[in-house]
């Protein structure tokens, strides 16, 4: 299949969707621990507490890696949208800026109503300069990525130095037990809960541009095996560095999340297409589930956080508070079981949705809102198709 100038055939055709589904699953593997902390999501700023060694291993595996993978894939998606606009003779960034504004609004609602550590707002902000940069020369893109990367290095270095020299944990207010109280806290404490945007936005700029560059270099092409093998080696180096940062203790958390994690994500970006190309026979349930989640990534990302909020918060089933009084081992089993259950529900719901629709609900809403006005009017008058009738 040809998309723009990228030729993809065979099993690698499904690689982007599988990768995106894997990224969503891994991102929730981090978020579920945030929801499960009885001190509230803000407590993550002071570090996870009350666990045992397996908790540390699970967090080290998920911390930042899959979010970085999702960010690289977002950059790949931007590159494909840019190519589509150029191919059709449309002005760029043009309507993409409206899409970024819609994404920011969706992220803002997600932040206020559901989850303190939303990434959609950061993606929306970072996508605006990248939308301009993506059509510029290689020199301009490298210079912009270098400046953004240098800023990330500076901030991570300052944070790590502060942790190593014994700077105190940040203070955070008590977490409300009611949903309205939580909304009010998010509304009145943006500096506490949105401070991570200082790192998310510049690191997203780097990774968006990296994803675009990798696609241009033939990441998913039939002849891209050498590039994919190189990425796998980068990922191996990232895993080794991750072991060192994990053994170094909590002071190296920012280094692990923002500097090491993208290396591991690059390895996954090279590994998964190679693995898929060697698989024979029809896709199994795991691969089908990841593909469905990948095709409805935004809906699953938000939906999983909604489910976790209902399960763990006091205004819902109060699972976080109930787990506080039991052994760490049992708590870990319950949290992992919740992750597995939510992922299963996501995969089944996504697959059912895709039987009759091309997109997930949030993806369809974004697409409709970003469409030209005349297309929206035609969509509203469109007669029911066979698919709609079903």
mmCIF file of C-alpha atoms in Angstrom:
data_model
loop_
_atom_site.group_PDB
_atom_site.id
_atom_site.type_symbol
_atom_site.label_atom_id
_atom_site.label_comp_id
_atom_site.label_asym_id
_atom_site.label_seq_id
_atom_site.Cartn_x
_atom_site.Cartn_y
_atom_site.Cartn_z
ATOM 1 C CA UNK A 1 0.000 0.000 0.000
ATOM 2 C CA UNK A 2 1.245 3.487 -0.768
ATOM 3 C CA UNK A 3 0.577 6.390 1.593
ATOM 4 C CA UNK A 4 2.175 9.560 0.262
ATOM 5 C CA UNK A 5 5.566 8.306 -0.911
ATOM 6 C CA UNK A 6 5.753 5.594 1.711
ATOM 7 C CA UNK A 7 5.287 2.093 0.386
ATOM 8 C CA UNK A 8 4.205 -0.452 2.940
ATOM 9 C CA UNK A 9 3.288 -4.012 2.139
ATOM 10 C CA UNK A 10 2.667 -7.269 3.908
ATOM 11 C CA UNK A 11 2.431 -7.483 7.695
ATOM 12 C CA UNK A 12 4.052 -4.069 8.164
ATOM 13 C CA UNK A 13 0.810 -2.566 6.877
ATOM 14 C CA UNK A 14 -0.616 -3.102 10.379
ATOM 15 C CA UNK A 15 2.499 -1.933 12.230
ATOM 16 C CA UNK A 16 1.430 1.686 12.933
ATOM 17 C CA UNK A 17 -1.914 0.597 14.386
ATOM 18 C CA UNK A 18 -0.312 -2.146 16.488
ATOM 19 C CA UNK A 19 2.357 0.284 17.707
ATOM 20 C CA UNK A 20 -0.271 2.857 18.614
ATOM 21 C CA UNK A 21 -2.297 0.253 20.490
ATOM 22 C CA UNK A 22 0.828 -0.859 22.345
ATOM 23 C CA UNK A 23 1.578 2.767 23.219
ATOM 24 C CA UNK A 24 -1.927 3.300 24.621
ATOM 25 C CA UNK A 25 -1.681 0.079 26.661
ATOM 26 C CA UNK A 26 1.702 1.092 28.056
ATOM 27 C CA UNK A 27 0.613 4.640 28.842
ATOM 28 C CA UNK A 28 -2.298 3.308 30.873
ATOM 29 C CA UNK A 29 0.135 0.960 32.625
ATOM 30 C CA UNK A 30 1.674 4.134 34.101
ATOM 31 C CA UNK A 31 -1.574 6.026 34.640
ATOM 32 C CA UNK A 32 -3.224 3.182 36.552
ATOM 33 C CA UNK A 33 -0.623 3.572 39.337
ATOM 34 C CA UNK A 34 -1.397 7.286 39.520
ATOM 35 C CA UNK A 35 -5.091 6.563 40.012
ATOM 36 C CA UNK A 36 -4.328 3.790 42.533
ATOM 37 C CA UNK A 37 -2.324 6.062 44.857
ATOM 38 C CA UNK A 38 -4.572 6.789 47.889
ATOM 39 C CA UNK A 39 -2.937 10.208 48.266
ATOM 40 C CA UNK A 40 -4.384 11.304 44.933
ATOM 41 C CA UNK A 41 -2.812 11.865 41.505
ATOM 42 C CA UNK A 42 -0.905 14.918 42.704
ATOM 43 C CA UNK A 43 1.149 12.649 44.957
ATOM 44 C CA UNK A 44 3.045 11.370 41.935
ATOM 45 C CA UNK A 45 5.034 14.604 42.138
ATOM 46 C CA UNK A 46 6.400 13.378 45.467
ATOM 47 C CA UNK A 47 7.117 9.879 44.181
ATOM 48 C CA UNK A 48 5.231 6.593 44.454
ATOM 49 C CA UNK A 49 5.197 5.159 47.961
ATOM 50 C CA UNK A 50 4.136 2.097 49.898
ATOM 51 C CA UNK A 51 4.998 -0.502 47.276
ATOM 52 C CA UNK A 52 7.471 -3.347 46.973
ATOM 53 C CA UNK A 53 10.215 -4.256 44.509
ATOM 54 C CA UNK A 54 7.846 -5.534 41.820
ATOM 55 C CA UNK A 55 6.042 -2.182 41.786
ATOM 56 C CA UNK A 56 9.369 -0.528 41.033
ATOM 57 C CA UNK A 57 10.049 -2.941 38.185
ATOM 58 C CA UNK A 58 6.610 -2.406 36.634
ATOM 59 C CA UNK A 59 6.921 1.360 36.891
ATOM 60 C CA UNK A 60 10.425 1.291 35.427
ATOM 61 C CA UNK A 61 9.145 -0.724 32.461
ATOM 62 C CA UNK A 62 6.316 1.690 31.698
ATOM 63 C CA UNK A 63 7.645 5.067 32.854
ATOM 64 C CA UNK A 64 7.683 7.338 29.819
ATOM 65 C CA UNK A 65 8.524 4.651 27.251
ATOM 66 C CA UNK A 66 5.077 4.210 25.785
ATOM 67 C CA UNK A 67 4.233 7.885 26.038
ATOM 68 C CA UNK A 68 7.391 8.576 24.010
ATOM 69 C CA UNK A 69 6.304 5.913 21.513
ATOM 70 C CA UNK A 70 2.880 7.550 21.245
ATOM 71 C CA UNK A 71 4.591 10.901 20.678
ATOM 72 C CA UNK A 72 6.782 9.519 17.887
ATOM 73 C CA UNK A 73 3.681 8.042 16.248
ATOM 74 C CA UNK A 74 1.903 11.398 16.524
ATOM 75 C CA UNK A 75 4.799 12.907 14.573
ATOM 76 C CA UNK A 76 4.455 10.189 11.948
ATOM 77 C CA UNK A 77 0.770 11.030 11.689
ATOM 78 C CA UNK A 78 1.575 14.721 11.223
ATOM 79 C CA UNK A 79 3.977 13.858 8.415
ATOM 80 C CA UNK A 80 1.280 11.815 6.666
ATOM 81 C CA UNK A 81 -1.232 14.667 7.002
ATOM 82 C CA UNK A 82 1.339 17.091 5.588
ATOM 83 C CA UNK A 83 1.945 14.810 2.608
ATOM 84 C CA UNK A 84 -1.770 14.449 2.024
ATOM 85 C CA UNK A 85 -2.228 18.231 2.001
ATOM 86 C CA UNK A 86 0.680 18.710 -0.431
ATOM 87 C CA UNK A 87 -0.580 15.933 -2.686
ATOM 88 C CA UNK A 88 -4.037 17.536 -2.872
ATOM 89 C CA UNK A 89 -2.659 21.030 -3.376
ATOM 90 C CA UNK A 90 -4.040 22.334 -0.061
ATOM 91 C CA UNK A 91 -2.469 25.124 1.951
ATOM 92 C CA UNK A 92 -0.397 23.888 4.911
ATOM 93 C CA UNK A 93 -0.735 24.096 7.850
ATOM 94 C CA UNK A 94 -4.115 25.559 6.927
ATOM 95 C CA UNK A 95 -6.897 23.627 8.621
ATOM 96 C CA UNK A 96 -4.410 21.663 10.709
ATOM 97 C CA UNK A 97 -4.244 24.610 13.103
ATOM 98 C CA UNK A 98 -7.984 24.235 13.677
ATOM 99 C CA UNK A 99 -7.405 20.548 14.395
ATOM 100 C CA UNK A 100 -4.744 21.510 16.950
ATOM 101 C CA UNK A 101 -7.197 23.899 18.601
ATOM 102 C CA UNK A 102 -9.832 21.160 18.818
ATOM 103 C CA UNK A 103 -7.267 18.778 20.310
ATOM 104 C CA UNK A 104 -6.345 21.394 22.913
ATOM 105 C CA UNK A 105 -10.017 21.851 23.846
ATOM 106 C CA UNK A 106 -10.462 18.082 24.186
ATOM 107 C CA UNK A 107 -7.344 17.894 26.330
ATOM 108 C CA UNK A 108 -8.533 20.763 28.519
ATOM 109 C CA UNK A 109 -11.851 19.013 29.154
ATOM 110 C CA UNK A 110 -10.018 15.753 29.848
ATOM 111 C CA UNK A 111 -7.787 17.561 32.339
ATOM 112 C CA UNK A 112 -10.605 19.375 34.128
ATOM 113 C CA UNK A 113 -13.114 16.528 34.232
ATOM 114 C CA UNK A 114 -11.002 13.366 34.404
ATOM 115 C CA UNK A 115 -7.226 13.378 34.832
ATOM 116 C CA UNK A 116 -4.589 15.775 36.125
ATOM 117 C CA UNK A 117 -1.806 14.579 33.820
ATOM 118 C CA UNK A 118 -3.461 14.846 30.409
ATOM 119 C CA UNK A 119 -1.024 14.850 27.446
ATOM 120 C CA UNK A 120 -3.423 16.015 24.720
ATOM 121 C CA UNK A 121 -2.982 19.688 25.641
ATOM 122 C CA UNK A 122 0.786 19.354 25.372
ATOM 123 C CA UNK A 123 0.484 17.596 22.010
ATOM 124 C CA UNK A 124 -1.788 20.348 20.718
ATOM 125 C CA UNK A 125 0.616 23.117 21.761
ATOM 126 C CA UNK A 126 3.679 21.334 20.352
ATOM 127 C CA UNK A 127 1.937 20.509 17.075
ATOM 128 C CA UNK A 128 1.517 24.189 16.167
ATOM 129 C CA UNK A 129 5.240 24.999 15.684
ATOM 130 C CA UNK A 130 5.878 21.530 14.254
ATOM 131 C CA UNK A 131 3.120 22.055 11.680
ATOM 132 C CA UNK A 132 5.111 25.037 10.438
ATOM 133 C CA UNK A 133 8.498 23.311 10.738
ATOM 134 C CA UNK A 134 7.536 20.082 8.997
ATOM 135 C CA UNK A 135 7.515 21.738 5.582
ATOM 136 C CA UNK A 136 10.804 23.582 6.078
ATOM 137 C CA UNK A 137 14.303 22.508 5.132
ATOM 138 C CA UNK A 138 16.182 19.769 6.926
ATOM 139 C CA UNK A 139 18.539 22.362 8.393
ATOM 140 C CA UNK A 140 15.673 24.340 9.924
ATOM 141 C CA UNK A 141 14.074 21.211 11.344
ATOM 142 C CA UNK A 142 17.351 20.011 12.871
ATOM 143 C CA UNK A 143 18.024 23.427 14.385
ATOM 144 C CA UNK A 144 14.550 23.557 15.951
ATOM 145 C CA UNK A 145 14.852 20.024 17.311
ATOM 146 C CA UNK A 146 18.285 20.873 18.697
ATOM 147 C CA UNK A 147 17.025 23.957 20.517
ATOM 148 C CA UNK A 148 14.034 22.116 21.964
ATOM 149 C CA UNK A 149 16.221 19.178 22.961
ATOM 150 C CA UNK A 150 18.751 21.467 24.649
ATOM 151 C CA UNK A 151 15.950 23.013 26.708
ATOM 152 C CA UNK A 152 14.771 19.550 27.792
ATOM 153 C CA UNK A 153 18.324 18.621 28.798
ATOM 154 C CA UNK A 154 18.653 21.823 30.819
ATOM 155 C CA UNK A 155 15.379 21.357 32.715
ATOM 156 C CA UNK A 156 15.991 17.656 33.359
ATOM 157 C CA UNK A 157 19.494 18.461 34.557
ATOM 158 C CA UNK A 158 18.226 21.085 37.001
ATOM 159 C CA UNK A 159 15.521 18.739 38.322
ATOM 160 C CA UNK A 160 17.957 15.856 38.738
ATOM 161 C CA UNK A 161 20.540 18.038 40.468
ATOM 162 C CA UNK A 162 17.873 19.250 42.856
ATOM 163 C CA UNK A 163 16.862 15.693 43.684
ATOM 164 C CA UNK A 164 20.473 14.572 44.152
ATOM 165 C CA UNK A 165 21.217 17.461 46.507
ATOM 166 C CA UNK A 166 18.256 16.606 48.714
ATOM 167 C CA UNK A 167 15.663 19.170 47.650
ATOM 168 C CA UNK A 168 12.392 18.616 49.498
ATOM 169 C CA UNK A 169 9.372 16.956 47.961
ATOM 170 C CA UNK A 170 6.808 19.365 46.498
ATOM 171 C CA UNK A 171 3.811 20.085 48.693
ATOM 172 C CA UNK A 172 0.430 19.099 47.338
ATOM 173 C CA UNK A 173 -3.039 19.794 48.708
ATOM 174 C CA UNK A 174 -5.309 17.048 50.103
ATOM 175 C CA UNK A 175 -7.167 15.293 47.337
ATOM 176 C CA UNK A 176 -10.961 15.829 47.475
ATOM 177 C CA UNK A 177 -13.249 12.841 47.786
ATOM 178 C CA UNK A 178 -15.954 14.312 45.521
ATOM 179 C CA UNK A 179 -15.829 14.693 41.767
ATOM 180 C CA UNK A 180 -16.801 18.376 41.916
ATOM 181 C CA UNK A 181 -14.059 18.965 44.484
ATOM 182 C CA UNK A 182 -11.516 17.334 42.187
ATOM 183 C CA UNK A 183 -12.644 19.493 39.262
ATOM 184 C CA UNK A 184 -12.278 22.596 41.413
ATOM 185 C CA UNK A 185 -8.807 21.529 42.526
ATOM 186 C CA UNK A 186 -7.677 21.060 38.935
ATOM 187 C CA UNK A 187 -9.180 24.417 38.021
ATOM 188 C CA UNK A 188 -7.441 26.264 40.869
ATOM 189 C CA UNK A 189 -4.078 24.427 40.837
ATOM 190 C CA UNK A 190 -2.890 24.605 37.212
ATOM 191 C CA UNK A 191 0.708 25.354 38.209
ATOM 192 C CA UNK A 192 0.841 22.147 40.239
ATOM 193 C CA UNK A 193 -0.816 19.793 37.788
ATOM 194 C CA UNK A 194 0.215 21.393 34.472
ATOM 195 C CA UNK A 195 3.855 22.114 35.302
ATOM 196 C CA UNK A 196 4.908 19.021 33.336
ATOM 197 C CA UNK A 197 3.963 20.873 30.140
ATOM 198 C CA UNK A 198 7.307 22.667 30.530
ATOM 199 C CA UNK A 199 8.902 19.345 29.560
ATOM 200 C CA UNK A 200 6.106 17.708 27.558
ATOM 201 C CA UNK A 201 5.906 20.469 24.930
ATOM 202 C CA UNK A 202 9.618 20.776 23.968
ATOM 203 C CA UNK A 203 10.156 17.013 24.162
ATOM 204 C CA UNK A 204 7.092 16.542 21.934
ATOM 205 C CA UNK A 205 8.561 18.983 19.422
ATOM 206 C CA UNK A 206 11.715 16.844 19.267
ATOM 207 C CA UNK A 207 9.830 13.557 18.990
ATOM 208 C CA UNK A 208 7.265 14.864 16.481
ATOM 209 C CA UNK A 209 10.110 15.955 14.222
ATOM 210 C CA UNK A 210 11.931 12.663 14.829
ATOM 211 C CA UNK A 211 8.823 10.673 13.873
ATOM 212 C CA UNK A 212 8.464 12.737 10.702
ATOM 213 C CA UNK A 213 12.142 12.222 9.837
ATOM 214 C CA UNK A 214 11.970 8.470 10.446
ATOM 215 C CA UNK A 215 8.996 8.116 8.129
ATOM 216 C CA UNK A 216 10.831 10.095 5.448
ATOM 217 C CA UNK A 217 13.833 7.811 5.931
ATOM 218 C CA UNK A 218 11.694 4.774 5.081
ATOM 219 C CA UNK A 219 10.779 3.383 8.497
ATOM 220 C CA UNK A 220 7.846 1.341 7.182
ATOM 221 C CA UNK A 221 9.181 0.836 3.642
ATOM 222 C CA UNK A 222 10.025 -2.631 2.389
ATOM 223 C CA UNK A 223 13.633 -1.467 2.149
ATOM 224 C CA UNK A 224 13.743 0.003 5.652
ATOM 225 C CA UNK A 225 15.077 -3.088 7.436
ATOM 226 C CA UNK A 226 18.471 -1.524 8.107
ATOM 227 C CA UNK A 227 16.892 1.537 9.716
ATOM 228 C CA UNK A 228 14.640 -0.650 11.852
ATOM 229 C CA UNK A 229 17.612 -2.746 13.013
ATOM 230 C CA UNK A 230 19.473 0.438 13.949
ATOM 231 C CA UNK A 231 16.490 1.576 15.991
ATOM 232 C CA UNK A 232 16.433 -1.765 17.787
ATOM 233 C CA UNK A 233 20.083 -1.251 18.787
ATOM 234 C CA UNK A 234 19.201 2.220 20.056
ATOM 235 C CA UNK A 235 16.425 0.613 22.104
ATOM 236 C CA UNK A 236 18.828 -1.932 23.599
ATOM 237 C CA UNK A 237 21.107 0.903 24.695
ATOM 238 C CA UNK A 238 18.061 2.615 26.202
ATOM 239 C CA UNK A 239 17.135 -0.504 28.184
ATOM 240 C CA UNK A 240 20.662 -0.727 29.626
ATOM 241 C CA UNK A 241 20.556 2.948 30.608
ATOM 242 C CA UNK A 242 17.121 2.383 32.113
ATOM 243 C CA UNK A 243 18.554 -0.313 34.389
ATOM 244 C CA UNK A 244 21.161 2.178 35.609
ATOM 245 C CA UNK A 245 18.646 4.973 36.255
ATOM 246 C CA UNK A 246 16.339 2.551 38.079
ATOM 247 C CA UNK A 247 19.175 1.371 40.303
ATOM 248 C CA UNK A 248 20.153 4.998 40.893
ATOM 249 C CA UNK A 249 16.907 5.666 42.723
ATOM 250 C CA UNK A 250 14.097 8.261 42.527
ATOM 251 C CA UNK A 251 16.525 11.132 41.881
ATOM 252 C CA UNK A 252 16.958 9.880 38.308
ATOM 253 C CA UNK A 253 13.224 9.768 37.570
ATOM 254 C CA UNK A 254 13.281 12.723 35.139
ATOM 255 C CA UNK A 255 16.330 11.367 33.294
ATOM 256 C CA UNK A 256 14.565 8.038 32.896
ATOM 257 C CA UNK A 257 11.269 9.551 31.764
ATOM 258 C CA UNK A 258 12.481 12.239 29.352
ATOM 259 C CA UNK A 259 15.920 11.169 28.142
ATOM 260 C CA UNK A 260 16.105 7.376 28.380
ATOM 261 C CA UNK A 261 12.479 6.557 27.560
ATOM 262 C CA UNK A 262 12.630 7.949 23.980
ATOM 263 C CA UNK A 263 15.554 5.610 23.250
ATOM 264 C CA UNK A 264 13.517 2.597 24.360
ATOM 265 C CA UNK A 265 10.544 3.887 22.353
ATOM 266 C CA UNK A 266 12.742 4.129 19.254
ATOM 267 C CA UNK A 267 13.685 0.492 19.775
ATOM 268 C CA UNK A 268 10.018 -0.507 19.879
ATOM 269 C CA UNK A 269 9.404 1.518 16.728
ATOM 270 C CA UNK A 270 11.981 -0.618 14.962
ATOM 271 C CA UNK A 271 11.232 -3.934 16.634
ATOM 272 C CA UNK A 272 7.472 -4.249 16.223
ATOM 273 C CA UNK A 273 7.396 -3.989 12.388
ATOM 274 C CA UNK A 274 10.195 -6.551 12.161
ATOM 275 C CA UNK A 275 8.343 -8.954 14.451
ATOM 276 C CA UNK A 276 5.112 -8.500 12.506
ATOM 277 C CA UNK A 277 6.897 -9.195 9.232
ATOM 278 C CA UNK A 278 7.939 -12.615 10.559
ATOM 279 C CA UNK A 279 4.526 -13.667 11.821
ATOM 280 C CA UNK A 280 2.606 -16.191 9.774
ATOM 281 C CA UNK A 281 -1.075 -16.932 9.723
ATOM 282 C CA UNK A 282 -4.007 -14.780 10.817
ATOM 283 C CA UNK A 283 -3.651 -12.271 13.641
ATOM 284 C CA UNK A 284 -4.384 -13.579 17.131
ATOM 285 C CA UNK A 285 -6.594 -11.892 19.750
ATOM 286 C CA UNK A 286 -3.766 -9.782 21.228
ATOM 287 C CA UNK A 287 -2.717 -8.396 17.867
ATOM 288 C CA UNK A 288 -6.310 -7.797 16.820
ATOM 289 C CA UNK A 289 -7.010 -6.056 20.122
ATOM 290 C CA UNK A 290 -3.958 -3.800 19.851
ATOM 291 C CA UNK A 291 -4.883 -2.938 16.270
ATOM 292 C CA UNK A 292 -8.427 -1.965 17.287
ATOM 293 C CA UNK A 293 -7.124 0.140 20.182
ATOM 294 C CA UNK A 294 -4.584 1.760 17.872
ATOM 295 C CA UNK A 295 -7.285 2.778 15.411
ATOM 296 C CA UNK A 296 -9.331 4.368 18.228
ATOM 297 C CA UNK A 297 -6.363 5.628 20.244
ATOM 298 C CA UNK A 298 -7.768 8.915 21.548
ATOM 299 C CA UNK A 299 -11.094 7.394 22.542
ATOM 300 C CA UNK A 300 -9.324 4.554 24.351
ATOM 301 C CA UNK A 301 -6.865 6.906 26.071
ATOM 302 C CA UNK A 302 -9.641 9.070 27.492
ATOM 303 C CA UNK A 303 -12.010 6.150 28.114
ATOM 304 C CA UNK A 304 -9.430 4.183 30.087
ATOM 305 C CA UNK A 305 -8.791 7.148 32.362
ATOM 306 C CA UNK A 306 -12.535 7.597 32.887
ATOM 307 C CA UNK A 307 -12.873 3.933 33.879
ATOM 308 C CA UNK A 308 -9.880 4.197 36.216
ATOM 309 C CA UNK A 309 -11.319 7.323 37.853
ATOM 310 C CA UNK A 310 -14.631 5.552 38.486
ATOM 311 C CA UNK A 311 -12.885 2.485 39.893
ATOM 312 C CA UNK A 312 -10.300 4.169 42.130
ATOM 313 C CA UNK A 313 -11.685 7.526 43.316
ATOM 314 C CA UNK A 314 -13.818 7.848 46.440
ATOM 315 C CA UNK A 315 -16.799 9.191 44.502
ATOM 316 C CA UNK A 316 -16.745 5.942 42.489
ATOM 317 C CA UNK A 317 -15.894 2.512 43.836
ATOM 318 C CA UNK A 318 -13.123 3.882 46.085
ATOM 319 C CA UNK A 319 -10.638 1.167 45.195
ATOM 320 C CA UNK A 320 -7.569 3.330 45.935
ATOM 321 C CA UNK A 321 -8.621 3.825 49.540
ATOM 322 C CA UNK A 322 -9.546 0.165 49.972
ATOM 323 C CA UNK A 323 -6.123 -0.934 48.720
ATOM 324 C CA UNK A 324 -4.280 1.323 51.157
ATOM 325 C CA UNK A 325 -4.862 -1.030 54.069
ATOM 326 C CA UNK A 326 -3.793 -4.309 52.467
ATOM 327 C CA UNK A 327 -0.404 -5.868 51.770
ATOM 328 C CA UNK A 328 1.685 -4.388 48.924
ATOM 329 C CA UNK A 329 1.731 -7.760 47.158
ATOM 330 C CA UNK A 330 -2.059 -8.022 47.012
ATOM 331 C CA UNK A 331 -2.308 -4.376 46.023
ATOM 332 C CA UNK A 332 0.027 -4.978 43.081
ATOM 333 C CA UNK A 333 -2.021 -7.966 41.910
ATOM 334 C CA UNK A 334 -5.230 -5.919 42.071
ATOM 335 C CA UNK A 335 -3.752 -2.960 40.190
ATOM 336 C CA UNK A 336 -2.339 -5.198 37.461
ATOM 337 C CA UNK A 337 -5.695 -6.999 37.236
ATOM 338 C CA UNK A 338 -7.466 -3.651 36.826
ATOM 339 C CA UNK A 339 -5.039 -2.718 34.048
ATOM 340 C CA UNK A 340 -5.648 -6.034 32.270
ATOM 341 C CA UNK A 341 -9.410 -5.744 32.687
ATOM 342 C CA UNK A 342 -9.589 -2.186 31.382
ATOM 343 C CA UNK A 343 -7.384 -3.099 28.421
ATOM 344 C CA UNK A 344 -9.630 -6.047 27.592
ATOM 345 C CA UNK A 345 -12.734 -3.869 27.759
ATOM 346 C CA UNK A 346 -10.999 -1.282 25.546
ATOM 347 C CA UNK A 347 -10.056 -3.881 22.934
ATOM 348 C CA UNK A 348 -13.532 -5.439 22.802
ATOM 349 C CA UNK A 349 -15.311 -2.062 22.691
ATOM 350 C CA UNK A 350 -12.939 -0.726 20.014
ATOM 351 C CA UNK A 351 -13.379 -3.815 17.845
ATOM 352 C CA UNK A 352 -17.166 -3.598 18.091
ATOM 353 C CA UNK A 353 -17.086 0.097 17.199
ATOM 354 C CA UNK A 354 -14.936 -0.526 14.131
ATOM 355 C CA UNK A 355 -17.370 -3.087 12.766
ATOM 356 C CA UNK A 356 -19.734 -0.263 11.800
ATOM 357 C CA UNK A 357 -17.566 2.871 11.886
ATOM 358 C CA UNK A 358 -14.238 3.963 10.472
ATOM 359 C CA UNK A 359 -13.172 5.857 13.621
ATOM 360 C CA UNK A 360 -13.663 5.936 17.351
ATOM 361 C CA UNK A 361 -16.215 8.417 18.796
ATOM 362 C CA UNK A 362 -13.671 11.083 19.759
ATOM 363 C CA UNK A 363 -11.760 10.646 16.504
ATOM 364 C CA UNK A 364 -15.010 11.071 14.554
ATOM 365 C CA UNK A 365 -15.925 14.172 16.574
ATOM 366 C CA UNK A 366 -12.510 15.721 15.935
ATOM 367 C CA UNK A 367 -12.675 14.889 12.229
ATOM 368 C CA UNK A 368 -16.150 16.390 11.889
ATOM 369 C CA UNK A 369 -15.268 19.539 13.842
ATOM 370 C CA UNK A 370 -12.097 20.097 11.786
ATOM 371 C CA UNK A 371 -13.796 19.458 8.425
ATOM 372 C CA UNK A 372 -14.625 22.393 6.150
ATOM 373 C CA UNK A 373 -18.073 23.852 6.711
ATOM 374 C CA UNK A 374 -19.418 22.663 3.363
ATOM 375 C CA UNK A 375 -18.318 19.085 4.098
ATOM 376 C CA UNK A 376 -20.056 19.226 7.473
ATOM 377 C CA UNK A 377 -23.259 20.374 5.805
ATOM 378 C CA UNK A 378 -23.033 17.548 3.263
ATOM 379 C CA UNK A 379 -22.375 15.046 6.062
ATOM 380 C CA UNK A 380 -25.490 16.245 7.843
ATOM 381 C CA UNK A 381 -27.612 15.750 4.705
ATOM 382 C CA UNK A 382 -25.986 12.449 3.654
ATOM 383 C CA UNK A 383 -28.502 9.596 3.259
ATOM 384 C CA UNK A 384 -27.963 6.513 5.370
ATOM 385 C CA UNK A 385 -25.540 4.043 3.833
ATOM 386 C CA UNK A 386 -25.612 0.290 4.220
ATOM 387 C CA UNK A 387 -23.111 0.610 7.035
ATOM 388 C CA UNK A 388 -25.270 3.253 8.740
ATOM 389 C CA UNK A 389 -28.336 1.068 8.312
ATOM 390 C CA UNK A 390 -26.602 -1.767 10.112
#
